Structures are given as C-alpha cells and as structure tokens.
PDB file of C-alpha atoms in Angstrom:
ATOM      1  CA  UNK A 298      55.639  24.229  -0.807  1.00  0.00           C
ATOM      2  CA  UNK A 299      59.017  23.924   0.291  1.00  0.00           C
ATOM      3  CA  UNK A 300      59.985  22.193   3.405  1.00  0.00           C
ATOM      4  CA  UNK A 301      58.078  22.915   6.671  1.00  0.00           C
ATOM      5  CA  UNK A 302      55.589  25.652   4.740  1.00  0.00           C
ATOM      6  CA  UNK A 303      52.415  25.372   5.059  1.00  0.00           C
ATOM      7  CA  UNK A 304      49.323  26.299   3.141  1.00  0.00           C
ATOM      8  CA  UNK A 305      46.837  28.947   5.139  1.00  0.00           C
ATOM      9  CA  UNK A 306      44.106  27.356   6.599  1.00  0.00           C
ATOM     10  CA  UNK A 307      40.767  27.385   4.469  1.00  0.00           C
ATOM     11  CA  UNK A 308      37.223  26.498   5.271  1.00  0.00           C
ATOM     12  CA  UNK A 309      35.012  23.685   2.777  1.00  0.00           C
ATOM     13  CA  UNK A 310      33.382  26.694   0.992  1.00  0.00           C
ATOM     14  CA  UNK A 311      36.477  28.227  -0.317  1.00  0.00           C
ATOM     15  CA  UNK A 312      38.290  24.976  -0.490  1.00  0.00           C
ATOM     16  CA  UNK A 313      35.235  23.808  -3.190  1.00  0.00           C
ATOM     17  CA  UNK A 314      35.432  26.928  -4.929  1.00  0.00           C
ATOM     18  CA  UNK A 315      39.131  26.610  -5.883  1.00  0.00           C
ATOM     19  CA  UNK A 316      38.805  23.099  -6.575  1.00  0.00           C
ATOM     20  CA  UNK A 317      35.761  23.545  -8.802  1.00  0.00           C
ATOM     21  CA  UNK A 318      37.776  26.741 -10.738  1.00  0.00           C
ATOM     22  CA  UNK A 319      40.256  24.088 -11.680  1.00  0.00           C
ATOM     23  CA  UNK A 320      37.772  21.802 -14.195  1.00  0.00           C
ATOM     24  CA  UNK A 321      34.265  22.202 -15.803  1.00  0.00           C
ATOM     25  CA  UNK A 322      31.303  20.872 -14.095  1.00  0.00           C
ATOM     26  CA  UNK A 323      28.398  19.207 -16.068  1.00  0.00           C
ATOM     27  CA  UNK A 324      25.184  19.068 -15.726  1.00  0.00           C
ATOM     28  CA  UNK A 325      22.727  15.740 -15.319  1.00  0.00           C
ATOM     29  CA  UNK A 326      22.017  15.638 -18.448  1.00  0.00           C
ATOM     30  CA  UNK A 327      25.116  16.259 -20.312  1.00  0.00           C
ATOM     31  CA  UNK A 328      26.217  13.432 -18.055  1.00  0.00           C
ATOM     32  CA  UNK A 329      24.057  11.181 -18.888  1.00  0.00           C
ATOM     33  CA  UNK A 330      24.245  11.682 -23.202  1.00  0.00           C
ATOM     34  CA  UNK A 331      28.283  11.647 -22.476  1.00  0.00           C
ATOM     35  CA  UNK A 332      27.807   7.918 -20.875  1.00  0.00           C
ATOM     36  CA  UNK A 333      24.847   6.844 -23.229  1.00  0.00           C
ATOM     37  CA  UNK A 334      27.179   7.665 -25.804  1.00  0.00           C
ATOM     38  CA  UNK A 335      30.500   6.111 -24.438  1.00  0.00           C
ATOM     39  CA  UNK A 336      32.356   9.170 -23.933  1.00  0.00           C
ATOM     40  CA  UNK A 337      32.243   9.248 -20.498  1.00  0.00           C
ATOM     41  CA  UNK A 338      32.594   6.901 -17.387  1.00  0.00           C
ATOM     42  CA  UNK A 339      30.196   7.213 -14.809  1.00  0.00           C
ATOM     43  CA  UNK A 340      30.993   6.975 -11.456  1.00  0.00           C
ATOM     44  CA  UNK A 341      28.999   6.366  -8.514  1.00  0.00           C
ATOM     45  CA  UNK A 342      30.411   7.331  -5.269  1.00  0.00           C
ATOM     46  CA  UNK A 343      27.586   7.432  -3.042  1.00  0.00           C
ATOM     47  CA  UNK A 344      27.747   5.008   0.108  1.00  0.00           C
ATOM     48  CA  UNK A 345      25.379   1.991   0.038  1.00  0.00           C
ATOM     49  CA  UNK A 346      22.925   3.448   1.990  1.00  0.00           C
ATOM     50  CA  UNK A 347      21.930   5.579  -0.158  1.00  0.00           C
ATOM     51  CA  UNK A 348      22.002   3.806  -3.079  1.00  0.00           C
ATOM     52  CA  UNK A 349      19.780   1.499  -1.430  1.00  0.00           C
ATOM     53  CA  UNK A 350      17.464   4.329  -0.313  1.00  0.00           C
ATOM     54  CA  UNK A 351      17.583   6.685  -3.807  1.00  0.00           C
ATOM     55  CA  UNK A 352      18.560   3.775  -6.523  1.00  0.00           C
ATOM     56  CA  UNK A 353      20.853   3.155  -8.704  1.00  0.00           C
ATOM     57  CA  UNK A 354      22.124   5.207 -11.914  1.00  0.00           C
ATOM     58  CA  UNK A 355      21.945   2.597 -15.031  1.00  0.00           C
ATOM     59  CA  UNK A 356      25.221   1.863 -15.999  1.00  0.00           C
ATOM     60  CA  UNK A 357      27.069   3.436 -13.577  1.00  0.00           C
ATOM     61  CA  UNK A 358      30.302   2.397 -12.432  1.00  0.00           C
ATOM     62  CA  UNK A 359      29.814   2.090  -8.185  1.00  0.00           C
ATOM     63  CA  UNK A 360      32.937   2.865  -6.469  1.00  0.00           C
ATOM     64  CA  UNK A 361      33.205   3.922  -2.694  1.00  0.00           C
ATOM     65  CA  UNK A 362      34.793   7.022  -2.118  1.00  0.00           C
ATOM     66  CA  UNK A 363      37.459   6.040  -0.228  1.00  0.00           C
ATOM     67  CA  UNK A 364      38.485   3.172  -3.194  1.00  0.00           C
ATOM     68  CA  UNK A 365      38.172   6.007  -5.898  1.00  0.00           C
ATOM     69  CA  UNK A 366      41.582   6.283  -6.156  1.00  0.00           C
ATOM     70  CA  UNK A 367      42.945   3.124  -6.278  1.00  0.00           C
ATOM     71  CA  UNK A 368      40.258   1.574  -8.211  1.00  0.00           C
ATOM     72  CA  UNK A 369      40.304   4.728 -11.424  1.00  0.00           C
ATOM     73  CA  UNK A 370      44.771   5.243 -11.367  1.00  0.00           C
ATOM     74  CA  UNK A 371      45.263   3.871 -14.778  1.00  0.00           C
ATOM     75  CA  UNK A 372      48.563   2.694 -12.904  1.00  0.00           C
ATOM     76  CA  UNK A 373      47.541   1.485  -9.840  1.00  0.00           C
ATOM     77  CA  UNK A 374      47.813  -2.528  -9.098  1.00  0.00           C
ATOM     78  CA  UNK A 375      44.212  -2.016  -7.633  1.00  0.00           C
ATOM     79  CA  UNK A 376      42.848  -0.458 -10.771  1.00  0.00           C
ATOM     80  CA  UNK A 377      39.344  -1.558 -12.191  1.00  0.00           C
ATOM     81  CA  UNK A 378      39.505  -2.927 -15.898  1.00  0.00           C
ATOM     82  CA  UNK A 379      37.797   0.592 -16.718  1.00  0.00           C
ATOM     83  CA  UNK A 380      40.563   2.551 -15.682  1.00  0.00           C
ATOM     84  CA  UNK A 381      42.220   2.306 -19.123  1.00  0.00           C
ATOM     85  CA  UNK A 382      44.340   5.357 -19.695  1.00  0.00           C
ATOM     86  CA  UNK A 383      44.754   9.013 -18.368  1.00  0.00           C
ATOM     87  CA  UNK A 384      42.527  10.259 -21.338  1.00  0.00           C
ATOM     88  CA  UNK A 385      39.649   8.838 -19.847  1.00  0.00           C
ATOM     89  CA  UNK A 386      36.637  11.010 -19.135  1.00  0.00           C
ATOM     90  CA  UNK A 387      35.411  10.282 -15.826  1.00  0.00           C
ATOM     91  CA  UNK A 388      32.031  11.891 -14.136  1.00  0.00           C
ATOM     92  CA  UNK A 389      31.786  11.644 -10.713  1.00  0.00           C
ATOM     93  CA  UNK A 390      28.381  11.831  -8.996  1.00  0.00           C
ATOM     94  CA  UNK A 391      27.585  11.750  -4.975  1.00  0.00           C
ATOM     95  CA  UNK A 392      24.526  12.801  -3.330  1.00  0.00           C
ATOM     96  CA  UNK A 393      24.697  16.485  -4.192  1.00  0.00           C
ATOM     97  CA  UNK A 394      27.704  17.380  -5.911  1.00  0.00           C
ATOM     98  CA  UNK A 395      29.859  18.144  -2.942  1.00  0.00           C
ATOM     99  CA  UNK A 396      31.681  15.093  -2.272  1.00  0.00           C
ATOM    100  CA  UNK A 397      32.154  14.682  -5.833  1.00  0.00           C
ATOM    101  CA  UNK A 398      34.162  17.978  -6.530  1.00  0.00           C
ATOM    102  CA  UNK A 399      36.932  16.937  -4.383  1.00  0.00           C
ATOM    103  CA  UNK A 400      36.625  13.166  -5.433  1.00  0.00           C
ATOM    104  CA  UNK A 401      37.290  14.945  -9.356  1.00  0.00           C
ATOM    105  CA  UNK A 402      40.084  17.310  -8.321  1.00  0.00           C
ATOM    106  CA  UNK A 403      41.657  14.191  -6.533  1.00  0.00           C
ATOM    107  CA  UNK A 404      41.721  12.743  -9.629  1.00  0.00           C
ATOM    108  CA  UNK A 405      42.787  15.296 -11.563  1.00  0.00           C
ATOM    109  CA  UNK A 406      46.211  14.965  -9.180  1.00  0.00           C
ATOM    110  CA  UNK A 407      46.770  11.485 -10.376  1.00  0.00           C
ATOM    111  CA  UNK A 408      46.777  12.211 -13.871  1.00  0.00           C
ATOM    112  CA  UNK A 409      43.210  11.918 -14.872  1.00  0.00           C
ATOM    113  CA  UNK A 410      42.613  15.585 -16.595  1.00  0.00           C
ATOM    114  CA  UNK A 411      39.344  14.954 -17.873  1.00  0.00           C
ATOM    115  CA  UNK A 412      37.742  14.196 -15.108  1.00  0.00           C
ATOM    116  CA  UNK A 413      34.845  16.217 -13.682  1.00  0.00           C
ATOM    117  CA  UNK A 414      31.421  15.725 -11.543  1.00  0.00           C
ATOM    118  CA  UNK A 415      27.988  16.432 -12.090  1.00  0.00           C
ATOM    119  CA  UNK A 416      25.819  19.671 -10.688  1.00  0.00           C
ATOM    120  CA  UNK A 417      23.442  18.804  -8.032  1.00  0.00           C
ATOM    121  CA  UNK A 418      25.158  15.069  -8.098  1.00  0.00           C
ATOM    122  CA  UNK A 419      22.322  12.210  -8.167  1.00  0.00           C
ATOM    123  CA  UNK A 420      19.180  14.552  -6.312  1.00  0.00           C
ATOM    124  CA  UNK A 421      19.933  16.599  -9.616  1.00  0.00           C
ATOM    125  CA  UNK A 422      20.079  13.454 -11.551  1.00  0.00           C
ATOM    126  CA  UNK A 423      16.443  12.315 -10.146  1.00  0.00           C
ATOM    127  CA  UNK A 424      15.077  15.880 -10.116  1.00  0.00           C
ATOM    128  CA  UNK A 425      16.076  15.543 -13.786  1.00  0.00           C
ATOM    129  CA  UNK A 426      13.720  12.591 -14.403  1.00  0.00           C
ATOM    130  CA  UNK A 427      17.123  10.700 -15.650  1.00  0.00           C
ATOM    131  CA  UNK A 428      16.486   6.994 -15.329  1.00  0.00           C
ATOM    132  CA  UNK A 429      16.864   5.278 -11.658  1.00  0.00           C
ATOM    133  CA  UNK A 430      16.719   1.690 -10.989  1.00  0.00           C
ATOM    134  CA  UNK A 431      15.323   1.122  -7.849  1.00  0.00           C
ATOM    135  CA  UNK A 432      16.852  -1.105  -5.354  1.00  0.00           C
ATOM    136  CA  UNK A 433      15.029  -4.195  -4.169  1.00  0.00           C
ATOM    137  CA  UNK A 434      16.263  -5.661  -0.809  1.00  0.00           C
TER     138      UNK A 434
END
C-alpha cells in the first residue's frame, strides 16, 4: 500500500482464513511431540484466569498475548532467553485456536517464519488427553 491507500475492511472470519492460509497449523499431538523432542517452543498465550481454571501445559512458556511480540522477537530488547533466533519453531496455543492464529501471523511478520499454532488450542490439547498440570490457589 502506498500513501493513503487502505485495505478494504474484512470480518474476523475472513481475516482468520487469510492468516491461516499463510502457514501450516498443527494438531495438539504434533505440537506435544515437537515440544518433547526439543524441536519446538510451545507458548501458552491464554490469560491468567484460564490458566488458573484449566491448568498449565508442562514445559510450555507462558507469555501473555499482549507481550508476545516483545518477548519472542530475537532482536528485541525485551526478549526472553528462549527467543534464540528467527529459525526458532514457535507453536502458539490459546484457549480454542483463534487468538493463536493471529499471534502466529504476527510472529511471521517479525521474521519467525516457522511460527504456527495449535488447531483447537488448549481445549483440543485437553480433549486429546495430553498432559495438563492443575494449578492450586
């Protein structure tokens, strides 16, 4: 887009469709296997109330959605030690697999071209019988 031109508005469903066409999403079992093999960094972006209610994913990095780009940008001044480079395979997980798609696309714009998300999010993870650690208040 050049000077003053704007993209036509789209609804969220159309935006999700466009975003998801730009990378290959993965299922919860594939995400778990990649994490366990040390081939992917699993990042849980669910907000605190959901983590408290439903539990944590063992070994997942918890990063609130509003901090994700700041924490995972390998060139950023606020990056986490896990943000080792642009070749890092980041697998983002939200509650149901919607916000994580937008988050993965945002990471792509930062050069993390291997970023993806989990189809169905945490709910699909739990339904697949994958490990969850209950939080105790």
